[in-house]
Amino acid sequence: MTQGKNNCVLKLQVTGIGNGDDGSAAKITGTGVQATFAAGVIEQDPNDSPFWYATVKEVEILVGGSSKTAQVYPLPTDPPSAIQGFSRLFRFDSTVVQPSPSGTAVTVTLKATFHLDKFVWVYMGHMWVPVKVDEEDFGMELPVSPIVFNVGLTNATQVDVSGAPPGWQNMNDPGSEYYWSTVSQEMASAASSLLSQAGYAGLGGSLHTKSDLVVVGQGDPLTKLTRQSTVAFNSSHGTTSGVSDKDAEPSNWVNWADINTTSGSMVIAATRDLKNRFVFLYSCLCGVGSGPKSAFHHGSSDANVAIFGFNDNVMSTLKAGDRSQFVPYNNANGALIMVDKLTLHVEKLLGELSGGVIALTALNRANFDFPPRAFSHGNNGINYMRVLNMQRSGDPDATLHTIYRASSEGNEDWVQFDDWGLVKKAFAQFPEGMLQ
């Protein structure tokens, strides 16, 4: 935006986000959405008499009207100066925007106040000197309206794992409330609730079965819904090929290549499919084999992207607060005694993340308080379970909610605005392109 005032030409510039109506970088997802905001004087002629001399007085960023406002110039650490142009990197948390499955338009406004001093040239002492005769402030606003997507997808299996691992001891039926299908539904429902609390809209309803997610008859099935979400939670069987309801029905599974495609980079482009920044896979064999590992470790170099999962068959129950290497699943009479559900781990992990805790810390806390389990060995009628920590791939600093802040962004270089905005102190006097 360029505007003339008196004999000065003033400019505001926003890069990194754009308007949804013109298709320019319209879609943004997740926390840590960043843009560069610039304000400056690009033209004035001090040879005129009178002439006006303009400087930047104050610059604010407004997200969602005036509900979230950050003054990015001057900062408390800025020395007083008559600056004529600068740009600053500013990041904001998009989950402050009311979520919608179809995306929500939000107005991000660059608001600047310029101070203009009026001078006349006066011949004094055998030389011409400028003498100030007037002054005024002049305000400009440049709004942009990107489309924000904060969409959570949760789905769960409806069938039970069949067959026992080698070495399994006979035991009584634990009861349907502990079957994988029951606990899986509970986990997905808990995930859906926590994602909603964290500012994510449910996609087409709060819970989906795997059969809802696939497009049948297109070779390796592509997902109908996964590519419309920014966070995905899956609790299903999982195989070396992908995640599924039933191994025998390939039309009811999504392969690892599809998961790999729909998770990862946050590159902004108007035409791109939305990509998942967080993927939670509560299914077996998430990280076993070359295919799963490729998907599981995708995004390791992408900022604010993390994938969580297990590298073995995870049990639907656990023993809360017990980090012993082995714990009995049943007693010598065959009755189930490990009765805490994996839902507790889901609630702890997503609860921490929804509160703004980084991925690495949130997962460590969940694994410590509610250690998941896998089968270890059987002896004298008792089945023993070993600790099976959930694993994480990707950015350890990634956040599900509140402003994303990487470990490299120390307090001395950045200024925080509550839990939704972050501005880089350093700026360029005349950023590239500013004078054009």
Coordinates of C-alpha atoms in Angstrom, one line a residue:
M1 CA 0.0 0.0 0.0
T2 CA 1.5 3.3 -1.1
Q3 CA 0.0 6.7 -0.2
G4 CA 1.1 10.3 -0.7
K5 CA 0.9 12.8 2.1
N6 CA 2.1 16.4 1.6
N7 CA 5.3 15.9 -0.5
C8 CA 6.1 12.5 1.1
V9 CA 5.2 9.0 -0.2
L10 CA 4.6 6.5 2.5
K11 CA 4.4 2.7 2.1
L12 CA 3.2 -0.3 4.1
Q13 CA 4.1 -3.8 3.0
V14 CA 3.1 -7.3 4.2
T15 CA 4.8 -10.5 2.9
G16 CA 4.2 -14.1 3.9
I17 CA 0.4 -14.0 4.0
G18 CA -2.2 -12.8 1.6
N19 CA -5.9 -12.2 0.9
G20 CA -8.2 -15.2 0.4
D21 CA -10.1 -13.5 -2.4
D22 CA -7.1 -13.1 -4.7
G23 CA -5.6 -16.5 -4.1
S24 CA -2.3 -15.2 -2.9
A25 CA -1.0 -17.4 -0.1
A26 CA -4.5 -17.6 1.3
K27 CA -4.3 -20.7 3.4
I28 CA -2.4 -20.8 6.7
T29 CA -2.4 -23.5 9.3
G30 CA -1.1 -24.1 12.7
T31 CA 0.7 -22.0 15.3
G32 CA 3.7 -19.9 14.4
V33 CA 2.2 -18.4 11.2
Q34 CA 4.8 -15.8 10.3
A35 CA 4.9 -12.7 8.0
T36 CA 7.1 -9.7 7.5
F37 CA 5.6 -6.3 8.2
A38 CA 7.3 -3.2 6.8
A39 CA 6.6 0.5 7.1
G40 CA 8.6 3.3 5.6
V41 CA 9.0 6.6 3.8
I42 CA 10.0 5.9 0.2
E43 CA 10.0 9.4 -1.3
Q44 CA 10.4 13.0 -0.3
D45 CA 12.0 16.1 -1.7
P46 CA 13.8 18.4 0.8
N47 CA 14.7 20.8 -2.0
D48 CA 11.1 22.1 -2.0
S49 CA 10.1 25.0 0.2
P50 CA 8.2 24.3 2.2
F51 CA 8.9 20.5 2.5
W52 CA 7.8 17.8 4.8
Y53 CA 10.1 15.3 6.5
A54 CA 8.4 12.0 7.6
T55 CA 9.4 9.4 10.1
V56 CA 7.8 6.2 11.4
K57 CA 6.3 6.9 14.8
E58 CA 4.4 3.7 15.8
V59 CA 3.5 0.4 14.2
E60 CA 1.0 -2.1 15.4
I61 CA -0.2 -5.6 14.3
L62 CA -3.8 -6.4 14.8
V63 CA -5.0 -9.9 14.5
G64 CA -8.8 -10.5 14.2
G65 CA -9.8 -6.8 14.3
S66 CA -8.5 -5.3 17.5
S67 CA -8.9 -8.4 19.7
K68 CA -5.1 -9.2 19.6
T69 CA -2.9 -6.2 19.3
A70 CA 0.9 -6.0 19.4
Q71 CA 3.0 -2.9 19.1
V72 CA 6.0 -3.9 17.1
Y73 CA 7.6 -0.4 16.9
P74 CA 8.8 1.1 19.1
L75 CA 9.5 -1.8 21.5
P76 CA 10.4 -1.1 25.1
T77 CA 14.0 -2.0 24.1
D78 CA 14.1 0.4 21.0
P79 CA 16.1 3.6 21.6
P80 CA 14.3 6.8 20.5
S81 CA 15.1 7.4 16.8
A82 CA 13.7 9.2 13.8
I83 CA 13.6 6.1 11.7
Q84 CA 12.3 6.3 8.2
G85 CA 11.8 2.7 7.3
F86 CA 12.1 -0.8 8.7
S87 CA 10.6 -4.3 8.6
R88 CA 10.1 -6.9 11.3
L89 CA 9.3 -10.5 11.4
F90 CA 6.1 -11.2 13.4
R91 CA 4.5 -14.6 14.2
F92 CA 1.1 -15.3 15.6
D93 CA -0.8 -18.3 16.8
S94 CA -3.6 -19.0 14.4
T95 CA -5.6 -21.0 17.0
V96 CA -6.7 -17.6 18.4
V97 CA -9.0 -17.6 15.4
Q98 CA -12.5 -19.2 15.8
P99 CA -12.1 -22.6 14.0
S100 CA -14.2 -23.9 11.2
P101 CA -13.9 -27.0 9.0
S102 CA -14.1 -24.9 5.9
G103 CA -11.5 -22.4 7.1
T104 CA -12.0 -19.0 8.8
A105 CA -11.1 -15.7 7.3
V106 CA -9.2 -13.5 9.7
T107 CA -8.1 -9.9 9.2
V108 CA -4.5 -9.2 10.0
T109 CA -3.9 -5.5 9.9
L110 CA -0.6 -3.5 9.7
K111 CA -1.3 -0.2 11.3
A112 CA 1.3 2.6 11.2
T113 CA 1.5 6.1 12.4
F114 CA 3.9 8.5 10.6
H115 CA 5.0 11.8 12.0
L116 CA 5.6 14.6 9.6
D117 CA 7.4 17.8 10.3
K118 CA 7.0 20.8 8.0
F119 CA 10.1 22.9 7.2
V120 CA 10.8 26.1 5.2
W121 CA 14.2 27.1 4.0
V122 CA 15.4 30.3 5.5
Y123 CA 18.5 32.2 4.5
M124 CA 20.4 32.9 7.8
G125 CA 24.0 33.7 8.2
H126 CA 25.0 33.4 4.6
M127 CA 23.4 29.9 4.4
W128 CA 20.1 28.3 3.9
V129 CA 18.8 26.4 6.9
P130 CA 15.5 24.4 7.4
V131 CA 13.2 25.9 10.0
K132 CA 10.3 23.8 11.4
V133 CA 7.0 25.6 11.1
D134 CA 4.4 22.8 11.6
E135 CA 3.9 19.1 12.3
E136 CA 1.2 16.4 12.1
D137 CA 0.6 12.7 12.5
F138 CA -0.7 10.6 9.7
G139 CA -2.1 7.1 10.0
M140 CA -2.3 4.2 7.5
E141 CA -3.7 0.7 7.7
L142 CA -3.1 -2.3 5.4
P143 CA -5.4 -5.2 6.1
V144 CA -4.9 -8.7 4.7
S145 CA -7.4 -11.6 5.0
P146 CA -5.9 -15.0 4.8
I147 CA -8.0 -18.2 5.4
V148 CA -7.0 -20.0 8.6
F149 CA -7.4 -23.8 9.0
N150 CA -7.2 -25.4 12.4
V151 CA -9.0 -28.7 11.8
G152 CA -8.7 -31.8 13.9
L153 CA -9.6 -35.3 12.6
T154 CA -10.1 -38.2 14.9
N155 CA -10.8 -41.8 13.9
A156 CA -10.9 -45.2 15.5
T157 CA -11.1 -48.9 14.6
Q158 CA -14.3 -50.8 15.1
V159 CA -12.8 -54.3 15.2
D160 CA -10.6 -56.1 17.6
V161 CA -7.1 -57.5 17.3
S162 CA -7.3 -61.2 16.8
G163 CA -4.8 -63.8 17.9
A164 CA -2.2 -63.8 20.7
P165 CA 1.5 -63.3 20.4
P166 CA 3.9 -66.2 20.7
G167 CA 4.4 -67.2 24.3
W168 CA 1.0 -65.8 25.5
Q169 CA -0.5 -67.6 28.5
N170 CA -4.2 -68.5 28.6
M171 CA -6.3 -66.2 30.6
N172 CA -10.0 -65.3 31.2
D173 CA -11.8 -63.0 28.8
P174 CA -11.0 -59.5 30.2
G175 CA -14.4 -58.1 29.2
S176 CA -15.5 -56.0 26.3
E177 CA -14.7 -52.7 28.1
Y178 CA -11.0 -53.6 27.7
Y179 CA -11.2 -54.7 24.1
W180 CA -9.1 -52.6 21.7
S181 CA -12.3 -51.6 19.8
T182 CA -13.9 -50.1 23.0
V183 CA -10.7 -48.4 24.3
S184 CA -9.9 -47.1 20.8
Q185 CA -13.3 -45.4 20.6
E186 CA -12.7 -43.9 24.0
M187 CA -9.2 -42.6 23.0
A188 CA -10.5 -41.0 19.9
S189 CA -13.4 -39.3 21.7
A190 CA -11.0 -38.0 24.3
A191 CA -8.7 -36.7 21.5
S192 CA -11.6 -35.0 19.8
S193 CA -12.6 -33.2 23.0
L194 CA -9.1 -32.1 23.7
L195 CA -8.5 -30.8 20.2
S196 CA -11.7 -28.8 20.4
Q197 CA -10.5 -27.3 23.6
A198 CA -7.3 -26.4 21.9
G199 CA -9.0 -24.4 19.2
Y200 CA -9.4 -27.0 16.5
A201 CA -12.7 -27.6 14.6
G202 CA -14.0 -31.2 14.2
L203 CA -13.9 -32.3 10.6
G204 CA -17.3 -33.5 9.5
G205 CA -18.2 -34.7 12.9
S206 CA -16.0 -35.5 15.9
L207 CA -15.3 -39.1 15.2
H208 CA -14.8 -41.3 12.1
T209 CA -14.2 -44.9 11.4
K210 CA -11.5 -45.8 8.9
S211 CA -14.1 -46.7 6.3
D212 CA -15.2 -43.0 6.3
L213 CA -11.7 -41.9 5.4
V214 CA -10.9 -43.7 2.2
V215 CA -11.9 -43.4 -1.4
V216 CA -12.5 -46.9 -2.7
G217 CA -11.4 -48.0 -6.2
Q218 CA -8.4 -45.7 -6.7
G219 CA -5.5 -48.1 -6.2
D220 CA -3.8 -47.4 -2.9
P221 CA -6.7 -45.5 -1.3
L222 CA -6.4 -41.8 -0.8
T223 CA -8.0 -40.2 2.1
K224 CA -11.1 -38.1 1.8
L225 CA -10.7 -36.3 5.1
T226 CA -7.1 -36.5 6.1
R227 CA -6.1 -34.0 3.5
Q228 CA -8.6 -31.5 4.9
S229 CA -7.2 -31.6 8.4
T230 CA -4.3 -30.0 10.1
V231 CA -4.1 -32.4 13.0
A232 CA -4.9 -36.1 12.7
F233 CA -5.5 -38.7 15.5
N234 CA -5.8 -42.4 14.6
S235 CA -6.4 -45.3 16.8
S236 CA -6.5 -48.5 14.7
H237 CA -4.7 -51.8 14.1
G238 CA -1.8 -50.6 12.0
T239 CA 0.2 -53.0 9.9
T240 CA 3.5 -52.8 8.0
S241 CA 1.4 -51.4 5.1
G242 CA -0.5 -48.7 6.9
V243 CA -3.4 -48.1 9.3
S244 CA -6.6 -50.0 9.0
D245 CA -9.9 -51.4 10.3
K246 CA -9.4 -54.9 9.0
D247 CA -6.2 -56.2 7.5
A248 CA -8.2 -58.4 5.1
E249 CA -10.0 -55.4 3.6
P250 CA -7.6 -53.2 1.7
S251 CA -10.4 -50.8 0.9
N252 CA -10.4 -49.9 4.6
W253 CA -6.9 -48.8 5.1
V254 CA -4.7 -45.8 4.4
N255 CA -1.1 -46.7 3.4
W256 CA 2.0 -45.1 4.8
A257 CA 2.7 -43.2 1.5
D258 CA -0.6 -41.3 2.0
I259 CA 0.2 -40.5 5.6
N260 CA 3.6 -39.3 4.4
T261 CA 1.9 -37.1 1.8
T262 CA -0.5 -35.5 4.2
S263 CA 1.9 -34.7 7.0
G264 CA 4.8 -32.4 7.0
S265 CA 5.8 -29.0 5.6
M266 CA 3.9 -25.8 6.4
V267 CA 4.9 -24.2 3.1
I268 CA 2.3 -21.6 2.3
A269 CA 0.7 -21.8 -1.2
A270 CA -2.8 -20.9 -2.3
T271 CA -3.3 -24.1 -4.2
R272 CA -1.7 -26.7 -1.9
D273 CA -3.6 -29.3 0.1
L274 CA -3.7 -28.7 3.8
K275 CA -1.1 -30.8 5.6
N276 CA -1.1 -32.3 9.0
R277 CA 1.3 -30.7 11.4
F278 CA 0.6 -33.3 14.2
V279 CA -0.2 -36.9 13.6
F280 CA -1.0 -39.2 16.5
L281 CA -0.9 -42.9 15.7
Y282 CA -2.2 -45.1 18.5
S283 CA -1.7 -48.3 16.5
C284 CA 0.8 -51.1 16.3
L285 CA 3.8 -51.1 14.0
C286 CA 3.8 -47.4 13.4
G287 CA 7.6 -47.3 13.0
V288 CA 8.4 -50.8 11.9
G289 CA 9.6 -51.5 8.3
S290 CA 10.9 -49.1 5.6
G291 CA 7.5 -47.8 4.6
P292 CA 6.2 -46.9 8.1
K293 CA 9.6 -45.5 9.0
S294 CA 9.6 -43.2 6.0
A295 CA 6.3 -41.8 7.0
F296 CA 7.0 -41.8 10.7
H297 CA 10.2 -39.8 10.3
H298 CA 8.9 -37.5 7.7
G299 CA 9.0 -33.9 8.8
S300 CA 12.1 -34.2 11.0
S301 CA 13.5 -31.1 9.4
D302 CA 10.2 -29.2 9.3
A303 CA 9.5 -26.5 11.9
N304 CA 6.5 -27.2 14.1
V305 CA 5.7 -30.6 12.7
A306 CA 5.6 -33.8 14.8
I307 CA 4.4 -37.4 14.4
F308 CA 3.8 -39.7 17.3
G309 CA 3.5 -43.5 17.3
F310 CA 4.6 -46.9 18.5
N311 CA 7.1 -49.3 17.0
D312 CA 5.4 -52.5 18.3
N313 CA 1.9 -53.8 19.2
V314 CA 0.7 -51.4 21.9
M315 CA -1.8 -52.7 24.5
S316 CA -5.2 -51.1 25.2
T317 CA -4.5 -51.1 28.9
L318 CA -1.6 -50.0 31.1
K319 CA -0.6 -49.5 34.8
A320 CA -0.7 -45.9 35.7
G321 CA 2.4 -44.5 37.5
D322 CA 4.4 -47.8 37.3
R323 CA 7.6 -47.6 35.3
S324 CA 8.7 -51.1 36.2
Q325 CA 10.3 -52.9 33.3
F326 CA 7.7 -55.7 33.5
V327 CA 4.3 -55.8 35.1
P328 CA 1.7 -58.6 35.1
Y329 CA -1.3 -58.3 32.8
N330 CA -3.3 -61.0 34.6
N331 CA -3.0 -63.0 37.8
A332 CA -2.4 -66.7 38.1
N333 CA -6.1 -67.3 38.0
G334 CA -6.3 -65.7 34.6
A335 CA -8.1 -62.5 35.7
L336 CA -7.2 -59.1 34.2
I337 CA -5.3 -56.9 36.7
M338 CA -3.8 -54.3 34.4
V339 CA -7.0 -52.3 34.1
D340 CA -6.0 -48.7 33.5
K341 CA -6.7 -47.8 29.9
L342 CA -4.5 -46.3 27.2
T343 CA -7.0 -43.4 27.2
L344 CA -5.1 -42.0 30.1
H345 CA -2.0 -41.6 28.0
V346 CA -4.0 -39.9 25.2
E347 CA -5.6 -37.5 27.7
K348 CA -2.2 -36.7 29.3
L349 CA -0.4 -36.1 26.0
L350 CA -3.0 -34.0 24.3
G351 CA -3.9 -32.2 27.5
E352 CA -0.3 -31.1 27.9
L353 CA -0.1 -30.1 24.2
S354 CA -3.4 -28.2 24.3
G355 CA -1.9 -26.2 27.2
G356 CA 1.0 -25.0 25.0
V357 CA 3.6 -27.5 26.2
I358 CA 6.2 -28.4 23.5
A359 CA 6.1 -31.9 21.9
L360 CA 9.2 -33.3 23.5
T361 CA 8.1 -32.3 27.1
A362 CA 4.5 -33.3 26.6
L363 CA 5.4 -36.8 25.4
N364 CA 7.9 -37.4 28.1
R365 CA 5.3 -36.5 30.7
A366 CA 2.7 -38.8 29.2
N367 CA 5.1 -41.7 28.9
F368 CA 6.3 -41.2 32.5
D369 CA 2.8 -40.9 34.1
F370 CA 1.0 -43.4 32.0
P371 CA 3.6 -45.8 30.4
P372 CA 2.1 -47.7 27.5
R373 CA 2.8 -51.5 27.4
A374 CA 3.6 -54.3 25.0
F375 CA 3.7 -58.0 25.5
S376 CA 6.9 -59.3 26.9
H377 CA 6.6 -63.0 28.0
G378 CA 4.4 -65.5 29.7
N379 CA 5.2 -67.6 32.7
N380 CA 3.1 -69.9 35.0
G381 CA -0.1 -68.6 33.5
I382 CA 0.8 -64.9 33.9
N383 CA 1.4 -62.6 31.0
Y384 CA 4.0 -59.9 31.6
M385 CA 4.0 -56.5 29.8
R386 CA 7.0 -54.4 29.2
V387 CA 7.2 -50.6 28.8
L388 CA 6.5 -49.4 25.3
N389 CA 7.1 -45.7 25.2
M390 CA 5.4 -43.7 22.5
Q391 CA 7.9 -42.2 20.1
R392 CA 8.1 -38.8 18.4
S393 CA 9.6 -37.8 15.1
G394 CA 10.0 -34.2 14.0
D395 CA 10.5 -30.8 15.7
P396 CA 10.9 -31.3 19.5
D397 CA 9.7 -27.7 20.0
A398 CA 6.5 -28.1 18.0
T399 CA 3.4 -26.9 19.7
L400 CA -0.3 -27.7 19.2
H401 CA -1.6 -24.5 20.7
T402 CA -0.2 -21.1 21.7
I403 CA 2.6 -19.3 19.8
Y404 CA 5.2 -21.6 18.4
R405 CA 8.7 -20.8 19.7
A406 CA 11.8 -22.7 18.5
S407 CA 14.7 -23.4 20.9
S408 CA 16.9 -21.1 18.9
E409 CA 14.6 -18.1 19.6
G410 CA 16.1 -16.9 22.9
N411 CA 14.6 -14.2 25.0
E412 CA 17.3 -11.7 24.0
D413 CA 16.3 -11.7 20.3
W414 CA 12.5 -11.9 20.5
V415 CA 9.6 -10.2 22.3
Q416 CA 6.5 -12.2 23.3
F417 CA 3.0 -10.8 23.3
D418 CA 1.1 -12.9 25.8
D419 CA 0.8 -16.5 24.4
W420 CA -0.2 -15.5 20.8
G421 CA 2.4 -13.2 19.3
L422 CA 6.2 -13.2 18.8
V423 CA 8.2 -10.4 17.2
K424 CA 11.9 -10.5 16.2
K425 CA 13.7 -7.4 17.6
A426 CA 16.1 -7.0 14.7
F427 CA 14.9 -5.1 11.7
A428 CA 16.3 -3.7 8.4
Q429 CA 16.3 0.0 7.9
F430 CA 15.3 -0.3 4.3
P431 CA 14.3 -3.9 3.5
E432 CA 14.8 -5.3 0.1
G433 CA 11.9 -4.3 -2.2
M434 CA 10.8 -1.5 0.1
L435 CA 11.9 1.3 -2.2
Q436 CA 10.2 -0.3 -5.2

